[in-house]
Amino acid sequence: MEYIPIIVLVLSFVGLLAIGMPVAWSIAISSVLTMLASIPALPAFTTISQRMGTGLDSFSLLAIPFFVLSGQLMNKGGIAHRLIAFAKSLVGSLPGGLALINVIGAMLMGAIAGSAMASASAMGSILGPEMEKEGYSKEFGAAVNITSSTTGLIIPPSNVLIVYSLASGGVSIAALFLAGYIPGILTGLFLMIVAMFWAKKKKYKLGERSSIKQVFKTFIDAVPSLFLLVIVIGGIITGVFTATEASAIAVLYTLVLGFAYKEISLKSLPEILLDSSATTAIVMLLIGASMSMSWVMSYENIPQNISSLLLGISDNKIIVLLIINLLLLFVGIFMDITPAVLIFTPIFLPVVTKLGMDPIQFGIIIVLNLCVGLCTPPVGSVLFVGVGVAKTTIQKVIKPLIPLFLAMIFAMFLVTYFPQLTLWLPKLFGL
């Protein structure tokens, strides 16, 4: 009897997704059906409605619409061009130089904008045509752009890490932000290594070496954009302001920067605000529905049952973490990252904490896992953006994507089994 709620939840959720129901509605309806297996209809509907509302009643969540808006302002404000120019001066002469520029540019853009899709759109539209002119295949360029864009979800500021903080019961956002730097940079480095080998194999031509003067000039041009990281992360770590307050400051700073670069005008603001509102509405609906499902799972003791099941298979930390990673990789294929974090954090966090893992480390692991899912069909949002910008097809991009996937998964396993990679910086700053 104790496994009936799990069966109802899983079957209804998978069934609704299979018939094409949007993810948010699939989560909400399957939550209601699971409650109906235990209590009468009226209390079930009332409870789910209340939990969707109270799930959004969090001061920390205010950071999400602000960071979404700052990301839109950056995407339209000419910041991407300056970051790409800086990256080109650093690595443009190396094998696969334009691919390396894409990775570094995406890491910088993602870190500033906190959005994988914004990064994929900006990098792909700017670098894609240039890579084709230099003889790179369209599919290889798209594959590099798609995978590198996800690094911005690990390197702070990251909306997904804020969502994880909420789902985990209040893990420090500042600590999560610091913990994301080394894994994010490590993932980027592995992607660059794969890109270099691929470029050598395909014999793509080398770019011109930049002089120290050019490097310095592009760096100076990029400094105002990069300074946002100092303001946001520095302010949070030193306690000058919270992550939510930092997101509002990011909006103000990027707005001023956009006007200073003359890339944003008063006429373009309504469109930017509308796009940001639409993105925020989608994210918030997903969060509300996912929080209701998390409550249902807690009410039905589903996390405890799954925890007992996993620990019953083995009490070996390496084996259990391997199983969790494989499950999360599978989940990421079929579910978007925000609801997946909200739903599976309460399930797996009790298991890993029993094994002695720090919740901060697990937050980075779950995000790294689900980033792979953003690049895979059938629901990989970053995959669709990258393919659309490159004007190619998913089938053609799969081959160059596979070695890049392996690089991302290798980085994820390193982070899983070497806690120092995530915990060193937070401990250094006393978080």
Coordinates of C-alpha atoms in Angstrom, one line a residue:
M1 CA 0.0 0.0 0.0
E2 CA 2.8 2.4 0.8
Y3 CA 4.0 2.3 -2.8
I4 CA 0.6 3.2 -4.3
P5 CA 1.1 7.0 -4.2
I6 CA 4.5 6.6 -6.0
I7 CA 2.9 4.4 -8.7
V8 CA 0.0 6.9 -9.2
L9 CA 2.4 9.9 -9.3
V10 CA 4.9 8.3 -11.7
L11 CA 2.3 6.8 -14.1
S12 CA 0.1 9.9 -14.2
F13 CA 3.0 12.2 -14.7
V14 CA 4.7 10.1 -17.4
G15 CA 1.3 9.5 -19.1
L16 CA 0.5 13.2 -19.3
L17 CA 3.9 14.1 -20.7
A18 CA 3.5 11.3 -23.3
I19 CA 0.3 12.8 -24.6
G20 CA 1.9 16.2 -25.0
M21 CA 0.6 18.0 -21.8
P22 CA 2.8 20.9 -20.8
V23 CA 5.2 20.1 -18.0
A24 CA 3.7 22.5 -15.5
W25 CA 0.2 21.2 -16.0
S26 CA 1.5 17.6 -15.9
I27 CA 3.1 18.2 -12.5
A28 CA 0.0 19.9 -11.1
I29 CA -2.5 17.3 -12.4
S30 CA -0.4 14.3 -11.3
S31 CA -0.1 15.9 -7.8
V32 CA -3.9 16.2 -7.6
L33 CA -4.4 12.6 -8.7
T34 CA -1.9 11.4 -6.1
M35 CA -3.7 13.2 -3.4
L36 CA -7.0 11.8 -4.6
A37 CA -5.6 8.3 -3.9
S38 CA -5.5 9.3 -0.2
I39 CA -8.1 12.0 0.5
P40 CA -11.5 13.2 -0.9
A41 CA -11.7 15.5 -3.9
L42 CA -12.4 18.8 -2.3
P43 CA -9.5 18.7 0.3
A44 CA -7.2 17.4 -2.5
F45 CA -8.0 20.3 -4.9
T46 CA -7.9 22.9 -2.1
T47 CA -4.6 21.6 -0.7
I48 CA -2.8 21.6 -4.1
S49 CA -4.1 25.2 -4.9
Q50 CA -2.8 26.4 -1.5
R51 CA 0.5 24.7 -1.9
M52 CA 1.0 26.3 -5.4
G53 CA 0.4 29.7 -3.9
T54 CA 2.5 29.3 -0.7
G55 CA 5.3 27.7 -2.8
L56 CA 5.8 31.1 -4.5
D57 CA 5.6 33.0 -1.2
S58 CA 9.3 33.4 -0.8
F59 CA 11.5 36.5 -0.7
S60 CA 14.4 34.6 -2.4
L61 CA 12.3 34.0 -5.5
L62 CA 12.1 37.7 -6.2
A63 CA 15.7 37.3 -7.5
I64 CA 14.5 35.3 -10.4
P65 CA 12.5 37.9 -12.3
F66 CA 15.2 40.5 -11.7
F67 CA 18.0 38.2 -13.0
V68 CA 15.8 37.2 -16.0
L69 CA 15.4 40.9 -16.8
S70 CA 19.1 41.7 -16.3
G71 CA 19.8 38.8 -18.7
Q72 CA 17.5 40.2 -21.3
L73 CA 19.1 43.7 -20.9
M74 CA 22.5 42.1 -21.4
N75 CA 21.5 40.2 -24.4
K76 CA 20.2 43.4 -26.1
G77 CA 22.8 45.7 -24.6
G78 CA 25.9 44.9 -26.7
I79 CA 27.6 43.1 -23.9
A80 CA 28.0 39.8 -25.8
H81 CA 30.0 41.6 -28.6
R82 CA 32.5 42.9 -26.1
L83 CA 32.9 39.6 -24.3
I84 CA 33.5 37.8 -27.6
A85 CA 36.1 40.3 -28.6
F86 CA 37.9 39.8 -25.3
A87 CA 37.7 36.0 -25.6
K88 CA 39.0 36.2 -29.2
S89 CA 42.1 38.1 -28.2
L90 CA 42.9 35.4 -25.6
V91 CA 42.4 32.2 -27.5
G92 CA 41.7 33.1 -31.1
S93 CA 45.0 31.8 -32.4
L94 CA 44.8 28.3 -30.8
P95 CA 43.5 25.2 -32.6
G96 CA 39.7 25.5 -32.8
G97 CA 40.1 29.1 -31.8
L98 CA 36.6 30.2 -32.7
A99 CA 35.1 27.2 -30.8
L100 CA 37.2 28.2 -27.8
I101 CA 36.0 31.8 -28.1
N102 CA 32.4 30.4 -28.0
V103 CA 33.1 28.5 -24.8
I104 CA 34.8 31.4 -23.0
G105 CA 32.3 33.9 -24.3
A106 CA 29.4 31.6 -23.1
M107 CA 31.0 31.2 -19.7
L108 CA 31.3 34.9 -19.3
M109 CA 27.9 35.7 -20.8
G110 CA 26.2 33.0 -18.8
A111 CA 27.9 34.1 -15.6
I112 CA 26.7 37.6 -16.1
A113 CA 23.3 36.9 -17.5
G114 CA 22.6 33.6 -15.6
S115 CA 20.6 32.2 -18.6
A116 CA 21.7 29.3 -20.8
M117 CA 19.2 30.2 -23.5
A118 CA 20.2 33.9 -23.6
S119 CA 23.9 32.8 -23.9
A120 CA 23.1 30.2 -26.7
S121 CA 21.1 32.8 -28.6
A122 CA 23.7 35.6 -28.3
M123 CA 26.8 33.4 -29.0
G124 CA 25.2 31.4 -31.8
S125 CA 23.9 34.5 -33.7
I126 CA 27.2 36.3 -33.4
L127 CA 29.8 33.5 -33.7
G128 CA 27.8 31.0 -35.9
P129 CA 28.2 32.9 -39.2
E130 CA 31.8 33.8 -38.4
M131 CA 32.7 30.1 -37.8
E132 CA 31.1 29.1 -41.1
K133 CA 33.2 31.7 -42.9
E134 CA 36.3 30.2 -41.4
G135 CA 35.4 26.7 -42.6
Y136 CA 33.9 25.2 -39.4
S137 CA 31.0 22.9 -39.9
K138 CA 27.6 24.4 -38.9
E139 CA 26.9 21.4 -36.8
F140 CA 30.1 21.5 -34.8
G141 CA 29.6 25.2 -34.1
A142 CA 26.1 24.5 -32.9
A143 CA 27.2 21.6 -30.7
V144 CA 29.9 23.8 -29.0
N145 CA 27.5 26.6 -28.5
I146 CA 24.7 24.4 -27.0
T147 CA 26.9 22.7 -24.4
S148 CA 29.0 25.7 -23.4
S149 CA 25.9 27.8 -22.8
T150 CA 24.9 25.6 -19.8
T151 CA 28.0 26.6 -17.9
G152 CA 26.2 29.9 -17.0
L153 CA 23.8 27.8 -14.9
I154 CA 26.7 26.7 -12.6
I155 CA 28.8 29.8 -12.7
P156 CA 27.0 32.4 -10.6
P157 CA 24.7 34.3 -10.5
S158 CA 22.4 31.4 -11.3
N159 CA 18.6 31.2 -11.1
V160 CA 18.7 27.4 -10.8
L161 CA 21.0 27.6 -7.7
I162 CA 18.4 30.0 -6.1
V163 CA 15.7 27.4 -6.9
Y164 CA 17.8 24.7 -5.3
S165 CA 18.3 26.8 -2.2
L166 CA 14.5 27.0 -1.9
A167 CA 14.0 23.3 -2.5
S168 CA 16.7 22.2 -0.1
G169 CA 15.2 24.1 2.8
G170 CA 17.5 27.1 2.8
V171 CA 21.0 26.2 1.8
S172 CA 23.0 29.5 1.7
I173 CA 22.7 31.1 -1.8
A174 CA 26.1 32.8 -1.3
A175 CA 27.8 29.5 -0.5
L176 CA 26.1 27.9 -3.6
F177 CA 27.3 30.7 -5.8
L178 CA 30.9 30.4 -4.6
A179 CA 30.7 26.6 -4.9
G180 CA 29.7 26.9 -8.6
Y181 CA 32.9 28.6 -9.8
I182 CA 35.4 25.8 -9.9
P183 CA 32.9 23.1 -11.4
G184 CA 31.7 25.6 -14.0
I185 CA 35.2 26.6 -15.1
L186 CA 36.3 22.9 -15.0
T187 CA 33.4 22.0 -17.3
G188 CA 34.3 24.8 -19.7
L189 CA 37.9 23.7 -19.8
F190 CA 36.9 20.1 -20.6
L191 CA 34.7 21.4 -23.4
M192 CA 37.6 23.5 -24.7
I193 CA 39.9 20.4 -24.7
V194 CA 37.4 18.4 -26.7
A195 CA 36.8 21.3 -29.1
M196 CA 40.6 21.6 -29.7
F197 CA 41.0 17.9 -30.5
W198 CA 38.0 18.0 -32.8
A199 CA 39.3 21.1 -34.6
K200 CA 42.8 19.4 -35.1
K201 CA 41.1 16.2 -36.4
K202 CA 39.1 18.3 -38.9
K203 CA 42.1 20.6 -39.7
Y204 CA 40.2 23.8 -39.1
K205 CA 42.6 26.8 -39.8
L206 CA 44.2 28.8 -37.0
G207 CA 43.3 32.4 -36.3
E208 CA 45.8 35.3 -36.0
R209 CA 47.7 35.8 -32.8
S210 CA 46.6 38.9 -30.9
S211 CA 49.2 41.4 -29.5
I212 CA 49.3 42.3 -25.9
K213 CA 48.0 45.7 -26.9
Q214 CA 44.9 44.1 -28.5
V215 CA 44.3 41.9 -25.5
F216 CA 44.5 44.9 -23.2
K217 CA 42.2 47.0 -25.3
T218 CA 39.5 44.3 -25.5
F219 CA 39.8 43.7 -21.8
I220 CA 39.3 47.4 -21.1
D221 CA 36.2 47.3 -23.3
A222 CA 34.9 44.3 -21.5
V223 CA 35.6 45.6 -17.9
P224 CA 32.3 47.4 -17.4
S225 CA 30.5 44.2 -18.3
L226 CA 32.7 42.0 -16.1
F227 CA 32.5 44.5 -13.2
L228 CA 28.9 43.4 -12.7
L229 CA 30.3 40.0 -11.4
V230 CA 32.4 41.9 -8.8
I231 CA 29.4 44.0 -7.7
V232 CA 26.9 41.1 -7.5
I233 CA 29.1 38.3 -6.1
G234 CA 31.3 40.6 -4.0
G235 CA 28.2 42.3 -2.4
I236 CA 26.6 38.9 -1.6
I237 CA 29.8 37.4 -0.1
T238 CA 30.7 40.4 2.0
G239 CA 27.1 40.7 3.3
V240 CA 26.5 44.2 1.8
F241 CA 23.3 42.9 0.3
T242 CA 21.3 39.6 -0.3
A243 CA 21.0 37.7 -3.5
T244 CA 17.6 39.2 -4.1
E245 CA 18.9 42.8 -3.6
A246 CA 21.9 41.9 -5.8
S247 CA 19.5 40.9 -8.6
A248 CA 17.8 44.3 -8.5
I249 CA 21.2 46.1 -8.6
A250 CA 22.1 43.9 -11.6
V251 CA 19.0 45.2 -13.4
L252 CA 19.9 48.8 -12.7
Y253 CA 23.6 48.4 -13.6
T254 CA 22.8 46.6 -17.0
L255 CA 20.2 49.2 -17.8
V256 CA 22.7 52.0 -17.4
L257 CA 25.3 50.0 -19.3
G258 CA 22.9 49.4 -22.2
F259 CA 22.1 53.1 -22.5
A260 CA 25.8 54.0 -22.2
Y261 CA 26.7 51.5 -25.0
K262 CA 23.7 53.0 -27.0
E263 CA 22.4 49.5 -27.7
I264 CA 19.2 50.0 -25.7
S265 CA 16.7 52.8 -26.1
L266 CA 13.5 53.8 -24.5
K267 CA 11.6 52.4 -27.5
S268 CA 13.2 48.9 -27.0
L269 CA 12.4 48.7 -23.3
P270 CA 8.7 47.6 -23.6
E271 CA 9.7 44.6 -25.7
I272 CA 12.5 43.7 -23.3
L273 CA 10.1 44.0 -20.3
L274 CA 7.5 41.9 -22.1
D275 CA 9.9 39.1 -23.0
S276 CA 11.2 39.1 -19.4
S277 CA 7.6 38.9 -18.0
A278 CA 6.8 36.0 -20.3
T279 CA 9.9 34.1 -19.2
T280 CA 9.2 34.8 -15.6
A281 CA 5.6 33.7 -15.8
I282 CA 6.7 30.3 -17.2
V283 CA 9.3 29.8 -14.6
M284 CA 7.0 30.8 -11.7
L285 CA 4.2 28.5 -12.9
L286 CA 6.7 25.6 -13.0
I287 CA 7.9 26.5 -9.5
G288 CA 4.4 26.7 -8.1
A289 CA 3.4 23.4 -9.6
S290 CA 6.7 21.7 -8.6
M291 CA 6.4 23.0 -5.0
S292 CA 2.9 21.4 -4.8
M293 CA 4.3 18.1 -6.0
S294 CA 7.2 18.3 -3.5
W295 CA 4.6 18.8 -0.7
V296 CA 2.6 15.8 -2.0
M297 CA 5.6 13.6 -2.0
S298 CA 6.5 14.7 1.5
Y299 CA 2.9 14.0 2.7
E300 CA 2.9 10.6 1.1
N301 CA 6.4 9.8 2.6
I302 CA 7.7 9.2 -1.0
P303 CA 11.2 10.6 -0.3
Q304 CA 11.6 8.4 2.8
N305 CA 10.5 5.3 0.8
I306 CA 12.9 6.0 -2.1
S307 CA 15.7 6.7 0.4
S308 CA 15.1 3.4 2.1
L309 CA 15.0 1.7 -1.3
L310 CA 18.3 3.2 -2.5
L311 CA 20.1 2.6 0.8
G312 CA 18.6 -1.0 0.8
I313 CA 20.4 -1.6 -2.6
S314 CA 23.8 -0.6 -1.1
D315 CA 25.3 1.3 1.7
N316 CA 28.4 2.0 -0.4
K317 CA 28.6 5.7 -1.0
I318 CA 30.3 5.4 -4.4
I319 CA 27.5 3.0 -5.7
V320 CA 24.6 5.0 -4.3
L321 CA 26.0 8.3 -5.8
L322 CA 26.5 6.5 -9.1
I323 CA 22.9 5.4 -9.1
I324 CA 21.6 8.9 -8.2
N325 CA 23.7 10.4 -11.0
L326 CA 22.4 8.0 -13.6
L327 CA 18.8 8.6 -12.4
L328 CA 19.3 12.4 -12.7
L329 CA 20.8 12.1 -16.1
F330 CA 17.8 10.1 -17.2
V331 CA 15.4 12.5 -15.6
G332 CA 17.1 15.5 -17.3
I333 CA 16.3 14.0 -20.7
F334 CA 12.5 14.2 -20.1
M335 CA 12.2 17.2 -17.7
D336 CA 13.2 20.8 -17.7
I337 CA 15.8 21.8 -15.1
T338 CA 13.7 24.0 -12.8
P339 CA 10.9 21.5 -12.0
A340 CA 13.5 18.7 -11.8
V341 CA 15.5 20.5 -9.2
L342 CA 12.3 21.3 -7.1
I343 CA 11.0 17.7 -7.4
F344 CA 14.1 15.6 -7.0
T345 CA 16.0 17.6 -4.4
P346 CA 13.7 16.6 -1.6
I347 CA 13.9 13.0 -2.8
F348 CA 17.7 12.6 -3.1
L349 CA 19.0 15.2 -0.6
P350 CA 18.1 13.0 2.5
V351 CA 19.9 10.1 0.9
V352 CA 23.2 11.9 0.2
T353 CA 23.1 13.7 3.6
K354 CA 22.9 10.2 5.3
L355 CA 26.0 9.3 3.3
G356 CA 27.8 12.4 4.7
M357 CA 27.6 14.7 1.6
D358 CA 27.3 18.4 2.1
P359 CA 24.0 19.9 0.7
I360 CA 26.1 22.6 -1.1
Q361 CA 28.0 19.9 -3.0
F362 CA 24.8 18.1 -3.9
G363 CA 23.3 21.3 -5.3
I364 CA 26.2 21.6 -7.8
I365 CA 25.9 17.9 -8.7
I366 CA 22.2 18.0 -9.4
V367 CA 22.6 21.2 -11.6
L368 CA 25.5 19.7 -13.5
N369 CA 23.5 16.5 -14.2
L370 CA 20.4 18.4 -15.4
C371 CA 22.5 20.7 -17.6
V372 CA 23.2 17.7 -19.8
G373 CA 19.4 17.2 -20.2
L374 CA 19.1 20.8 -21.5
C375 CA 21.2 19.7 -24.5
T376 CA 19.3 16.5 -25.3
P377 CA 15.9 15.8 -27.0
P378 CA 13.0 15.6 -26.5
V379 CA 12.7 18.6 -24.1
G380 CA 16.2 20.2 -24.3
S381 CA 15.4 23.9 -24.4
V382 CA 19.0 24.9 -25.1
L383 CA 19.3 22.3 -27.8
F384 CA 16.3 23.8 -29.7
V385 CA 17.6 27.3 -29.3
G386 CA 21.1 26.4 -30.5
V387 CA 19.9 24.4 -33.4
G388 CA 17.4 27.1 -34.4
V389 CA 20.0 29.8 -34.3
A390 CA 22.4 27.7 -36.4
K391 CA 19.7 26.8 -38.9
T392 CA 20.5 23.1 -38.8
T393 CA 18.8 19.9 -37.5
I394 CA 19.0 17.9 -34.3
Q395 CA 20.0 14.8 -36.2
K396 CA 23.0 16.5 -37.7
V397 CA 24.2 18.0 -34.4
I398 CA 24.1 14.7 -32.4
K399 CA 27.4 13.4 -33.7
P400 CA 29.6 16.4 -32.6
L401 CA 27.5 16.6 -29.4
I402 CA 28.5 13.2 -28.1
P403 CA 32.2 13.9 -27.2
L404 CA 31.1 17.2 -25.6
F405 CA 28.4 15.3 -23.6
L406 CA 31.2 13.0 -22.3
A407 CA 33.2 16.0 -21.2
M408 CA 30.3 17.4 -19.3
I409 CA 29.6 14.0 -17.6
F410 CA 33.3 13.5 -16.8
A411 CA 33.3 16.9 -15.0
M412 CA 30.1 16.0 -13.1
F413 CA 31.6 12.7 -11.8
L414 CA 34.8 14.6 -10.7
V415 CA 32.6 17.0 -8.7
T416 CA 30.7 14.1 -7.3
Y417 CA 33.7 12.2 -5.9
F418 CA 36.0 15.1 -5.1
P419 CA 34.1 17.4 -2.6
Q420 CA 37.0 19.9 -2.5
L421 CA 36.1 21.1 -6.0
T422 CA 32.8 22.6 -4.7
L423 CA 33.5 23.2 -1.0
W424 CA 36.9 24.8 -1.1
L425 CA 35.8 28.4 -2.0
P426 CA 32.8 28.5 0.4
K427 CA 35.0 27.3 3.3
L428 CA 37.7 29.8 2.3
F429 CA 35.1 32.6 2.8
G430 CA 33.7 31.0 5.9
L431 CA 30.3 30.1 4.4

